[in-house]
C-alpha cells in the first residue's frame, strides 16, 4: 500500500470554532431567546436553554479538552447583549469574564480569534429595528471599541461579523432567523448596513490596536449549474455566486457594493480585510425553475449520488473546499478557514469528511494559496439555530440533560493532525480505512 504524509506549513493555526449563543446558555437578553420561545420557529420546538453551559463555567473544561487535543488556536464570539444589556449600560463584569476566557485561551497555548457578531443581537437593538436601523453601524462600532479595549491585551485576531450573507438572507429574505422577514428591500438595506458596520468596526479596531488582524467570516457555497449547457441554469448559479459569495468580500476589498442591476460605493469599506475567513461546508446544484416563485425562480438541490449528512443538510463535496480556497485567492490576503464540519451523530461520516476536506486544504497549500489555519466546526455539539439540537456538529457529543461530554473518534483524529501538523496515511488507515485507497492510490 502507498504511504504518504501531507505536511502543513509551520505555524498553521489548528482549532475549533464556537459562538456565544450556541454554547453559553441563558442568553435571555438577545433576540434569539424570544424567537426560540415562539412556536414554529425552531425544529421540534427546541430552545437553546443552558446550551453547553459555558457561561456557567464549563468553558474551562471544554478549553482544557481542546488544549489537551493539541489545538493551538480557538475561535469564539462575544455576546453583544451581555456586554451592552441596554443602550446606555455597559456591563464591566461581563467584559471581565470574557477577559478571563480569552486569557484562558492564551494560558492554554491557544491563539484566540474573537468574533464580535455571530447572528445574535441585543433585544434593545432588535426593538429599534435591528440591522434595518440606519444607526446600527454606529452602535456596532461603539460596542466593538468597548470589547477591543477590554480584550486587546490577549487577542490580536478579530472577526467583525460572522457570515453576513447568511445573516441577511436568513433573517430578512427567507425569514428563518429573527426578525423573520421576507422582504427584498429590507435585505438590501441590511446588506448595506452590514458593510457600513464592518467598515466602522475595522477602523475602530485598528485605531485601538494597530497590529491587529481584522477580517470577516464568509460563508462560501459552491453553486454549480445543473445543466451546464443551459444559459438559464448558468445565470441562476452566477446570480447566487455574485450575491451570496462575492458581495461582502468584494465590498470589503474595493468598497463597491454590487447588486444585480446597480451598485453603490462605500469608500470607508475599501481595504477592510486583513485576512479572509472562509466558512465552507458544501455545494449546491442550481437550476432555473418557473415554479420557484418564492426563491427568484431558482431551485437548489443535491445530486442523487451525493453522500449526505444525517439530516441531509450537507453534501460531502470536499473538492469544493479547494474551489473555495481558489476563489479566496482573488482577494489577495491571507486565508483562514474559519469553519468547516458536518452534522453527524455516529461520527462515521465526520472522520471521512474531515480527512477529505483537509486533503483539499493541503492541495491548496501546495498551490501556494495563502492558507494560514483551519477551524473545525465545532468543539462540542451546540445549539444549531433554526435546527435546534437536531444537528450534531461536535468533536465531542453533548448529553443535554446531564451536560456530560463524550469524545467522538474524530476528536482523536483531529488531535493527531494538530499534534503532527500533518495528515499521514497512518492516520487515515486508523480512522477512515474505507478511503485509504482513494487517497493513496498505487
Ligand atoms: O452553527 C453554524 C454557525 O453558527 C455558522 N455557520 C454554520 C454552522 C453550522 O450550521
mmCIF file of C-alpha atoms and ligand atoms in Angstrom, residues 18-19 22 75 118-119 162-163 166 177 219 279 281 313-314 339 341 343 377-378 382-387 391 393, ligand 1:
data_model
loop_
_atom_site.group_PDB
_atom_site.id
_atom_site.type_symbol
_atom_site.label_atom_id
_atom_site.label_comp_id
_atom_site.label_asym_id
_atom_site.label_seq_id
_atom_site.Cartn_x
_atom_site.Cartn_y
_atom_site.Cartn_z
ATOM 1 C CA UNK A 18 -17.762 28.244 18.697
ATOM 2 C CA UNK A 19 -20.235 31.106 19.108
ATOM 3 C CA UNK A 22 -24.693 28.446 20.674
ATOM 4 C CA UNK A 75 -12.347 30.858 17.576
ATOM 5 C CA UNK A 118 -22.297 35.881 15.388
ATOM 6 C CA UNK A 119 -26.011 36.097 14.475
ATOM 7 C CA UNK A 162 -19.850 36.042 11.049
ATOM 8 C CA UNK A 163 -21.452 35.119 7.718
ATOM 9 C CA UNK A 166 -26.299 34.080 5.822
ATOM 10 C CA UNK A 177 -33.814 33.698 11.528
ATOM 11 C CA UNK A 219 -19.884 31.503 4.181
ATOM 12 C CA UNK A 279 -16.660 29.006 6.248
ATOM 13 C CA UNK A 281 -19.476 23.246 4.229
ATOM 14 C CA UNK A 313 -28.201 19.290 5.419
ATOM 15 C CA UNK A 314 -24.720 18.895 3.968
ATOM 16 C CA UNK A 339 -15.452 26.946 9.813
ATOM 17 C CA UNK A 341 -17.588 20.478 9.574
ATOM 18 C CA UNK A 343 -23.590 17.175 11.329
ATOM 19 C CA UNK A 377 -16.973 23.408 13.481
ATOM 20 C CA UNK A 378 -17.319 22.590 16.340
ATOM 21 C CA UNK A 382 -24.172 23.026 20.215
ATOM 22 C CA UNK A 383 -27.460 24.804 19.529
ATOM 23 C CA UNK A 384 -27.833 24.881 15.763
ATOM 24 C CA UNK A 385 -30.141 27.868 15.303
ATOM 25 C CA UNK A 386 -33.406 27.091 13.439
ATOM 26 C CA UNK A 387 -32.405 23.398 13.502
ATOM 27 C CA UNK A 391 -27.858 18.510 14.197
ATOM 28 C CA UNK A 393 -21.506 19.016 14.730
HETATM 29 O O1 LIG B 1 -23.602 26.569 13.537
HETATM 30 C C1 LIG B 1 -23.398 27.276 12.372
HETATM 31 C C2 LIG B 1 -22.570 28.515 12.634
HETATM 32 O O2 LIG B 1 -23.143 29.315 13.635
HETATM 33 C C3 LIG B 1 -22.470 29.346 11.371
HETATM 34 N N1 LIG B 1 -22.001 28.522 10.254
HETATM 35 C C4 LIG B 1 -22.663 27.261 10.037
HETATM 36 C C5 LIG B 1 -22.696 26.442 11.316
HETATM 37 C C6 LIG B 1 -23.324 25.068 11.079
HETATM 38 O O3 LIG B 1 -24.670 25.158 10.791
#
